[in-house]
Amino acid sequence: AQTVTQSQPEMSVQEAETVTLSCTYDTSESDYYLFWYKQPPSRQMILVIRQEAYKQQNATENRFSVNFQKAAKSFSLKISDSQLGDAAMYFCAYRRTQGGSEKLVFGKGTKLTVNP
Amino acid sequence: GAVVSQHPSRVICKSGTSVKIECRSLDFQATTMFWYRQFPKQSLMLMATSNEGSKATYEQGVEKDKFLINHASLTLSTLTVTSAHPEDSSFYICSARSPGRDTQYFGPGTRLTVL
């Protein structure tokens, strides 16, 4: 079974600085999707960024980028120029692409605090 | 695009009663919807996968007779918590995926409190 591990229960960053959140996963599949979701205090889950495993290029969305290392099964999220509104729980998630369940497998989350 | 709504956002009910939560995809058709439960300071736990026009697939350990799921249309799935008890109090979140999209979009969640 696939598993997703987020080894940092909590992280903090100064406003305008850069922070990297870690995520590793375990799978025997060769093609899959990886996601980072953000859950602010409102508890609305918001998609931050998505990576398809067959694409070597790291995904980028404005201030958010990933470092996808397929061989190492690592999928870290870098937040540049951190803003107060970035404070939230961040969940890394995995989804297989073919066959079987479409369900997302989530990590336990990392709580990000942004200090002014 | 890709907006998912949930109703109600909060509900308080007495023990023994049933509660229905609606999940709607507002601007796309969702052949597959998912229901999650989230305990405080924990990750999301998938309860079931709901496919339009067919029976839901429940995760191991989830009582299908207690958590009734209906996905009667391409834009609506409902979760009914039957004979609710205080231990059913939790935050319930739905998500939806449309054909051709590889991403799940989440509703804002429903906080259920059973007295």
PDB file of C-alpha atoms in Angstrom:
ATOM      1  CA  ALA A   1       0.000   0.000   0.000  1.00  0.00           C
ATOM      2  CA  GLN A   2       1.085   3.497  -0.721  1.00  0.00           C
ATOM      3  CA  THR A   3       2.135   5.690   2.179  1.00  0.00           C
ATOM      4  CA  VAL A   4       2.933   9.379   2.451  1.00  0.00           C
ATOM      5  CA  THR A   5       5.209  10.726   5.169  1.00  0.00           C
ATOM      6  CA  GLN A   6       5.559  14.315   6.269  1.00  0.00           C
ATOM      7  CA  SER A   7       8.335  14.340   8.827  1.00  0.00           C
ATOM      8  CA  GLN A   8       7.854  17.936  10.007  1.00  0.00           C
ATOM      9  CA  PRO A   9       4.781  18.322  12.225  1.00  0.00           C
ATOM     10  CA  GLU A  10       5.430  22.063  12.500  1.00  0.00           C
ATOM     11  CA  MET A  11       7.499  24.653  10.678  1.00  0.00           C
ATOM     12  CA  SER A  12       7.859  28.388  11.009  1.00  0.00           C
ATOM     13  CA  VAL A  13       9.159  31.072   8.682  1.00  0.00           C
ATOM     14  CA  GLN A  14       9.627  34.799   8.760  1.00  0.00           C
ATOM     15  CA  GLU A  15       7.491  36.854   6.450  1.00  0.00           C
ATOM     16  CA  ALA A  16       9.187  37.325   3.053  1.00  0.00           C
ATOM     17  CA  GLU A  17      11.548  34.409   3.675  1.00  0.00           C
ATOM     18  CA  THR A  18      11.586  30.997   2.001  1.00  0.00           C
ATOM     19  CA  VAL A  19      10.558  27.722   3.589  1.00  0.00           C
ATOM     20  CA  THR A  20      10.627  24.132   2.366  1.00  0.00           C
ATOM     21  CA  LEU A  21       8.200  21.473   3.523  1.00  0.00           C
ATOM     22  CA  SER A  22       9.230  17.841   3.172  1.00  0.00           C
ATOM     23  CA  CYS A  23       7.268  14.897   1.863  1.00  0.00           C
ATOM     24  CA  THR A  24       8.307  11.361   1.029  1.00  0.00           C
ATOM     25  CA  TYR A  25       6.157   8.562  -0.276  1.00  0.00           C
ATOM     26  CA  ASP A  26       6.320   4.890  -0.914  1.00  0.00           C
ATOM     27  CA  THR A  27       4.898   3.239  -4.005  1.00  0.00           C
ATOM     28  CA  SER A  28       5.669   0.514  -6.503  1.00  0.00           C
ATOM     29  CA  GLU A  29       3.827   2.336  -9.280  1.00  0.00           C
ATOM     30  CA  SER A  30       5.732   4.129 -12.024  1.00  0.00           C
ATOM     31  CA  ASP A  31       3.053   6.666 -12.873  1.00  0.00           C
ATOM     32  CA  TYR A  32       1.056   8.637 -10.344  1.00  0.00           C
ATOM     33  CA  TYR A  33       0.123  12.122  -9.215  1.00  0.00           C
ATOM     34  CA  LEU A  34       1.392  14.078  -6.261  1.00  0.00           C
ATOM     35  CA  PHE A  35      -0.333  17.056  -4.693  1.00  0.00           C
ATOM     36  CA  TRP A  36       0.139  19.655  -2.048  1.00  0.00           C
ATOM     37  CA  TYR A  37      -3.030  20.927  -0.408  1.00  0.00           C
ATOM     38  CA  LYS A  38      -3.308  23.816   2.015  1.00  0.00           C
ATOM     39  CA  GLN A  39      -5.839  23.910   4.846  1.00  0.00           C
ATOM     40  CA  PRO A  40      -6.069  27.344   6.500  1.00  0.00           C
ATOM     41  CA  PRO A  41      -7.968  27.926   9.762  1.00  0.00           C
ATOM     42  CA  SER A  42     -11.209  28.036   7.773  1.00  0.00           C
ATOM     43  CA  ARG A  43     -10.521  24.309   7.102  1.00  0.00           C
ATOM     44  CA  GLN A  44     -11.223  24.656   3.380  1.00  0.00           C
ATOM     45  CA  MET A  45      -8.812  22.373   1.524  1.00  0.00           C
ATOM     46  CA  ILE A  46      -7.138  24.316  -1.264  1.00  0.00           C
ATOM     47  CA  LEU A  47      -5.026  22.808  -4.021  1.00  0.00           C
ATOM     48  CA  VAL A  48      -1.593  24.416  -4.024  1.00  0.00           C
ATOM     49  CA  ILE A  49       0.259  22.481  -6.671  1.00  0.00           C
ATOM     50  CA  ARG A  50       0.171  19.239  -8.630  1.00  0.00           C
ATOM     51  CA  GLN A  51       2.898  17.075 -10.152  1.00  0.00           C
ATOM     52  CA  GLU A  52       2.568  14.229 -12.611  1.00  0.00           C
ATOM     53  CA  ALA A  53       5.208  11.601 -12.010  1.00  0.00           C
ATOM     54  CA  TYR A  54       6.052  11.110 -15.683  1.00  0.00           C
ATOM     55  CA  LYS A  55       6.994  14.772 -16.021  1.00  0.00           C
ATOM     56  CA  GLN A  56      10.582  15.481 -15.081  1.00  0.00           C
ATOM     57  CA  GLN A  57      10.051  19.220 -14.851  1.00  0.00           C
ATOM     58  CA  ASN A  58       9.175  20.462 -11.404  1.00  0.00           C
ATOM     59  CA  ALA A  59       5.770  22.098 -11.122  1.00  0.00           C
ATOM     60  CA  THR A  60       5.575  25.785 -10.257  1.00  0.00           C
ATOM     61  CA  GLU A  61       2.664  27.997  -9.281  1.00  0.00           C
ATOM     62  CA  ASN A  62       3.710  31.568  -8.597  1.00  0.00           C
ATOM     63  CA  ARG A  63       5.531  31.544  -5.230  1.00  0.00           C
ATOM     64  CA  PHE A  64       5.066  27.792  -4.811  1.00  0.00           C
ATOM     65  CA  SER A  65       7.352  25.248  -6.404  1.00  0.00           C
ATOM     66  CA  VAL A  66       8.218  21.631  -5.837  1.00  0.00           C
ATOM     67  CA  ASN A  67      11.397  19.614  -5.865  1.00  0.00           C
ATOM     68  CA  PHE A  68      10.313  16.260  -7.244  1.00  0.00           C
ATOM     69  CA  GLN A  69      12.924  13.541  -6.911  1.00  0.00           C
ATOM     70  CA  LYS A  70      11.301  10.424  -8.341  1.00  0.00           C
ATOM     71  CA  ALA A  71      14.116   8.001  -7.587  1.00  0.00           C
ATOM     72  CA  ALA A  72      14.261   9.173  -3.999  1.00  0.00           C
ATOM     73  CA  LYS A  73      10.447   9.302  -3.789  1.00  0.00           C
ATOM     74  CA  SER A  74      10.629  12.807  -2.456  1.00  0.00           C
ATOM     75  CA  PHE A  75       8.255  15.689  -3.162  1.00  0.00           C
ATOM     76  CA  SER A  76       9.099  18.841  -1.205  1.00  0.00           C
ATOM     77  CA  LEU A  77       7.246  22.139  -1.408  1.00  0.00           C
ATOM     78  CA  LYS A  78       9.095  25.443  -1.470  1.00  0.00           C
ATOM     79  CA  ILE A  79       7.262  28.614  -0.576  1.00  0.00           C
ATOM     80  CA  SER A  80       9.107  31.770  -1.573  1.00  0.00           C
ATOM     81  CA  ASP A  81       8.458  35.264  -0.232  1.00  0.00           C
ATOM     82  CA  SER A  82       6.246  33.837   2.501  1.00  0.00           C
ATOM     83  CA  GLN A  83       3.131  35.819   3.345  1.00  0.00           C
ATOM     84  CA  LEU A  84       0.980  35.862   6.452  1.00  0.00           C
ATOM     85  CA  GLY A  85      -1.794  34.255   4.437  1.00  0.00           C
ATOM     86  CA  ASP A  86       0.391  31.218   3.826  1.00  0.00           C
ATOM     87  CA  ALA A  87      -0.057  30.169   7.438  1.00  0.00           C
ATOM     88  CA  ALA A  88      -1.947  26.876   7.339  1.00  0.00           C
ATOM     89  CA  MET A  89      -1.723  23.109   7.538  1.00  0.00           C
ATOM     90  CA  TYR A  90      -0.091  21.694   4.443  1.00  0.00           C
ATOM     91  CA  PHE A  91      -0.878  18.168   3.324  1.00  0.00           C
ATOM     92  CA  CYS A  92       1.064  16.155   0.789  1.00  0.00           C
ATOM     93  CA  ALA A  93      -1.008  13.596  -1.115  1.00  0.00           C
ATOM     94  CA  TYR A  94      -0.502  10.767  -3.583  1.00  0.00           C
ATOM     95  CA  ARG A  95      -2.847   9.325  -6.160  1.00  0.00           C
ATOM     96  CA  ARG A  96      -2.270   6.494  -8.556  1.00  0.00           C
ATOM     97  CA  THR A  97      -3.138   7.116 -12.185  1.00  0.00           C
ATOM     98  CA  GLN A  98      -4.458   3.828 -13.425  1.00  0.00           C
ATOM     99  CA  GLY A  99      -6.720   1.111 -12.187  1.00  0.00           C
ATOM    100  CA  GLY A 100      -8.115   0.522  -8.757  1.00  0.00           C
ATOM    101  CA  SER A 101      -9.018   3.281  -6.407  1.00  0.00           C
ATOM    102  CA  GLU A 102      -8.765   6.941  -7.262  1.00  0.00           C
ATOM    103  CA  LYS A 103      -8.412   7.853  -3.664  1.00  0.00           C
ATOM    104  CA  LEU A 104      -5.882  10.299  -2.326  1.00  0.00           C
ATOM    105  CA  VAL A 105      -3.429   9.089   0.270  1.00  0.00           C
ATOM    106  CA  PHE A 106      -2.563  11.954   2.599  1.00  0.00           C
ATOM    107  CA  GLY A 107       0.370  12.598   4.858  1.00  0.00           C
ATOM    108  CA  LYS A 108      -0.260  13.718   8.426  1.00  0.00           C
ATOM    109  CA  GLY A 109       0.363  17.339   7.582  1.00  0.00           C
ATOM    110  CA  THR A 110       2.762  20.133   8.488  1.00  0.00           C
ATOM    111  CA  LYS A 111       1.573  23.179  10.363  1.00  0.00           C
ATOM    112  CA  LEU A 112       3.220  26.299   8.927  1.00  0.00           C
ATOM    113  CA  THR A 113       3.443  29.457  10.994  1.00  0.00           C
ATOM    114  CA  VAL A 114       4.441  32.708   9.333  1.00  0.00           C
ATOM    115  CA  ASN A 115       5.949  35.265  11.689  1.00  0.00           C
ATOM    116  CA  PRO A 116       5.596  38.967  10.887  1.00  0.00           C
TER     117      PRO A 116
ATOM    118  CA  GLY B   1     -14.000  26.966 -11.911  1.00  0.00           C
ATOM    119  CA  ALA B   2     -14.044  23.701  -9.939  1.00  0.00           C
ATOM    120  CA  VAL B   3     -16.144  24.878  -7.026  1.00  0.00           C
ATOM    121  CA  VAL B   4     -17.604  22.406  -4.563  1.00  0.00           C
ATOM    122  CA  SER B   5     -20.158  23.411  -1.955  1.00  0.00           C
ATOM    123  CA  GLN B   6     -21.361  21.662   1.180  1.00  0.00           C
ATOM    124  CA  HIS B   7     -24.476  22.188   3.185  1.00  0.00           C
ATOM    125  CA  PRO B   8     -24.885  22.703   6.049  1.00  0.00           C
ATOM    126  CA  SER B   9     -21.608  24.158   7.260  1.00  0.00           C
ATOM    127  CA  ARG B  10     -22.491  23.396  10.861  1.00  0.00           C
ATOM    128  CA  VAL B  11     -25.119  21.152  12.398  1.00  0.00           C
ATOM    129  CA  ILE B  12     -25.965  20.249  15.965  1.00  0.00           C
ATOM    130  CA  CYS B  13     -28.285  17.353  16.583  1.00  0.00           C
ATOM    131  CA  LYS B  14     -29.489  15.150  19.380  1.00  0.00           C
ATOM    132  CA  SER B  15     -28.216  11.646  19.879  1.00  0.00           C
ATOM    133  CA  GLY B  16     -30.275   9.121  17.937  1.00  0.00           C
ATOM    134  CA  THR B  17     -31.319  11.435  15.150  1.00  0.00           C
ATOM    135  CA  SER B  18     -30.150  11.341  11.535  1.00  0.00           C
ATOM    136  CA  VAL B  19     -28.313  14.115   9.745  1.00  0.00           C
ATOM    137  CA  LYS B  20     -27.935  14.648   6.002  1.00  0.00           C
ATOM    138  CA  ILE B  21     -25.000  16.524   4.491  1.00  0.00           C
ATOM    139  CA  GLU B  22     -25.060  17.620   0.860  1.00  0.00           C
ATOM    140  CA  CYS B  23     -22.091  17.988  -1.442  1.00  0.00           C
ATOM    141  CA  ARG B  24     -22.517  19.756  -4.764  1.00  0.00           C
ATOM    142  CA  SER B  25     -20.191  20.433  -7.658  1.00  0.00           C
ATOM    143  CA  LEU B  26     -21.286  23.862  -8.847  1.00  0.00           C
ATOM    144  CA  ASP B  27     -19.565  24.323 -12.178  1.00  0.00           C
ATOM    145  CA  PHE B  28     -18.667  20.843 -13.335  1.00  0.00           C
ATOM    146  CA  GLN B  29     -20.117  17.373 -13.442  1.00  0.00           C
ATOM    147  CA  ALA B  30     -18.593  14.990 -10.947  1.00  0.00           C
ATOM    148  CA  THR B  31     -18.768  11.313 -11.739  1.00  0.00           C
ATOM    149  CA  THR B  32     -16.829  10.576  -8.579  1.00  0.00           C
ATOM    150  CA  MET B  33     -17.161  12.171  -5.164  1.00  0.00           C
ATOM    151  CA  PHE B  34     -15.349  11.346  -1.973  1.00  0.00           C
ATOM    152  CA  TRP B  35     -16.303  11.685   1.673  1.00  0.00           C
ATOM    153  CA  TYR B  36     -13.687  12.303   4.340  1.00  0.00           C
ATOM    154  CA  ARG B  37     -13.698  12.663   8.078  1.00  0.00           C
ATOM    155  CA  GLN B  38     -11.179  14.811   9.916  1.00  0.00           C
ATOM    156  CA  PHE B  39     -10.531  14.754  13.625  1.00  0.00           C
ATOM    157  CA  PRO B  40      -8.936  17.790  15.303  1.00  0.00           C
ATOM    158  CA  LYS B  41      -5.310  18.305  14.344  1.00  0.00           C
ATOM    159  CA  GLN B  42      -5.299  15.186  12.206  1.00  0.00           C
ATOM    160  CA  SER B  43      -5.225  14.385   8.543  1.00  0.00           C
ATOM    161  CA  LEU B  44      -8.193  13.509   6.378  1.00  0.00           C
ATOM    162  CA  MET B  45      -9.504   9.976   6.592  1.00  0.00           C
ATOM    163  CA  LEU B  46     -11.315   8.689   3.522  1.00  0.00           C
ATOM    164  CA  MET B  47     -14.663   7.169   4.409  1.00  0.00           C
ATOM    165  CA  ALA B  48     -16.054   6.253   1.015  1.00  0.00           C
ATOM    166  CA  THR B  49     -15.922   6.812  -2.708  1.00  0.00           C
ATOM    167  CA  SER B  50     -19.194   7.691  -4.367  1.00  0.00           C
ATOM    168  CA  ASN B  51     -19.814   7.025  -8.041  1.00  0.00           C
ATOM    169  CA  GLU B  52     -22.828   8.481  -9.795  1.00  0.00           C
ATOM    170  CA  GLY B  53     -25.525   5.907 -10.345  1.00  0.00           C
ATOM    171  CA  SER B  54     -23.871   3.109  -8.416  1.00  0.00           C
ATOM    172  CA  LYS B  55     -23.264   2.029  -4.850  1.00  0.00           C
ATOM    173  CA  ALA B  56     -20.578   3.721  -2.849  1.00  0.00           C
ATOM    174  CA  THR B  57     -17.347   1.959  -2.008  1.00  0.00           C
ATOM    175  CA  TYR B  58     -16.601   2.151   1.696  1.00  0.00           C
ATOM    176  CA  GLU B  59     -13.186   2.042   3.297  1.00  0.00           C
ATOM    177  CA  GLN B  60     -12.393  -0.699   5.736  1.00  0.00           C
ATOM    178  CA  GLY B  61     -13.865  -0.043   9.147  1.00  0.00           C
ATOM    179  CA  VAL B  62     -16.528   2.399   7.956  1.00  0.00           C
ATOM    180  CA  GLU B  63     -20.069   1.218   8.666  1.00  0.00           C
ATOM    181  CA  LYS B  64     -22.056   1.543   5.472  1.00  0.00           C
ATOM    182  CA  ASP B  65     -25.377   1.222   7.292  1.00  0.00           C
ATOM    183  CA  LYS B  66     -24.467   4.103   9.538  1.00  0.00           C
ATOM    184  CA  PHE B  67     -23.006   6.401   6.901  1.00  0.00           C
ATOM    185  CA  LEU B  68     -25.389   6.241   3.965  1.00  0.00           C
ATOM    186  CA  ILE B  69     -24.111   7.738   0.747  1.00  0.00           C
ATOM    187  CA  ASN B  70     -26.218   8.587  -2.277  1.00  0.00           C
ATOM    188  CA  HIS B  71     -24.840   9.987  -5.534  1.00  0.00           C
ATOM    189  CA  ALA B  72     -28.020  10.402  -7.512  1.00  0.00           C
ATOM    190  CA  SER B  73     -26.837  13.010  -9.987  1.00  0.00           C
ATOM    191  CA  LEU B  74     -23.636  14.255 -11.541  1.00  0.00           C
ATOM    192  CA  THR B  75     -23.618  17.287  -9.272  1.00  0.00           C
ATOM    193  CA  LEU B  76     -24.910  16.015  -5.950  1.00  0.00           C
ATOM    194  CA  SER B  77     -23.817  13.462  -3.381  1.00  0.00           C
ATOM    195  CA  THR B  78     -25.291  13.148   0.078  1.00  0.00           C
ATOM    196  CA  LEU B  79     -23.968  11.638   3.280  1.00  0.00           C
ATOM    197  CA  THR B  80     -26.522  10.676   5.902  1.00  0.00           C
ATOM    198  CA  VAL B  81     -25.295   9.897   9.392  1.00  0.00           C
ATOM    199  CA  THR B  82     -27.987   7.638  10.805  1.00  0.00           C
ATOM    200  CA  SER B  83     -28.762   7.337  14.508  1.00  0.00           C
ATOM    201  CA  ALA B  84     -25.965   9.740  15.319  1.00  0.00           C
ATOM    202  CA  HIS B  85     -24.053   9.425  18.568  1.00  0.00           C
ATOM    203  CA  PRO B  86     -21.582  11.793  20.241  1.00  0.00           C
ATOM    204  CA  GLU B  87     -18.645   9.803  18.853  1.00  0.00           C
ATOM    205  CA  ASP B  88     -19.841  10.713  15.351  1.00  0.00           C
ATOM    206  CA  SER B  89     -19.096  14.354  16.101  1.00  0.00           C
ATOM    207  CA  SER B  90     -16.430  15.404  13.638  1.00  0.00           C
ATOM    208  CA  PHE B  91     -15.601  17.516  10.622  1.00  0.00           C
ATOM    209  CA  TYR B  92     -16.857  15.945   7.390  1.00  0.00           C
ATOM    210  CA  ILE B  93     -15.408  17.018   4.051  1.00  0.00           C
ATOM    211  CA  CYS B  94     -16.407  16.040   0.546  1.00  0.00           C
ATOM    212  CA  SER B  95     -14.447  16.305  -2.661  1.00  0.00           C
ATOM    213  CA  ALA B  96     -15.326  15.883  -6.304  1.00  0.00           C
ATOM    214  CA  ARG B  97     -13.536  14.924  -9.464  1.00  0.00           C
ATOM    215  CA  SER B  98     -14.766  15.420 -12.998  1.00  0.00           C
ATOM    216  CA  PRO B  99     -13.970  13.196 -15.976  1.00  0.00           C
ATOM    217  CA  GLY B 100     -10.707  14.163 -17.551  1.00  0.00           C
ATOM    218  CA  ARG B 101      -9.510  15.956 -14.435  1.00  0.00           C
ATOM    219  CA  ASP B 102      -6.933  14.348 -12.233  1.00  0.00           C
ATOM    220  CA  THR B 103      -7.511  16.596  -9.277  1.00  0.00           C
ATOM    221  CA  GLN B 104      -9.987  16.454  -6.438  1.00  0.00           C
ATOM    222  CA  TYR B 105     -11.620  19.709  -5.415  1.00  0.00           C
ATOM    223  CA  PHE B 106     -12.843  19.989  -1.875  1.00  0.00           C
ATOM    224  CA  GLY B 107     -15.934  21.394  -0.269  1.00  0.00           C
ATOM    225  CA  PRO B 108     -15.663  23.717   2.745  1.00  0.00           C
ATOM    226  CA  GLY B 109     -16.617  20.984   5.201  1.00  0.00           C
ATOM    227  CA  THR B 110     -19.417  20.374   7.686  1.00  0.00           C
ATOM    228  CA  ARG B 111     -18.919  20.416  11.424  1.00  0.00           C
ATOM    229  CA  LEU B 112     -21.243  17.899  13.061  1.00  0.00           C
ATOM    230  CA  THR B 113     -21.869  18.015  16.789  1.00  0.00           C
ATOM    231  CA  VAL B 114     -24.003  15.308  18.352  1.00  0.00           C
ATOM    232  CA  LEU B 115     -25.282  16.074  21.826  1.00  0.00           C
TER     233      LEU B 115
END
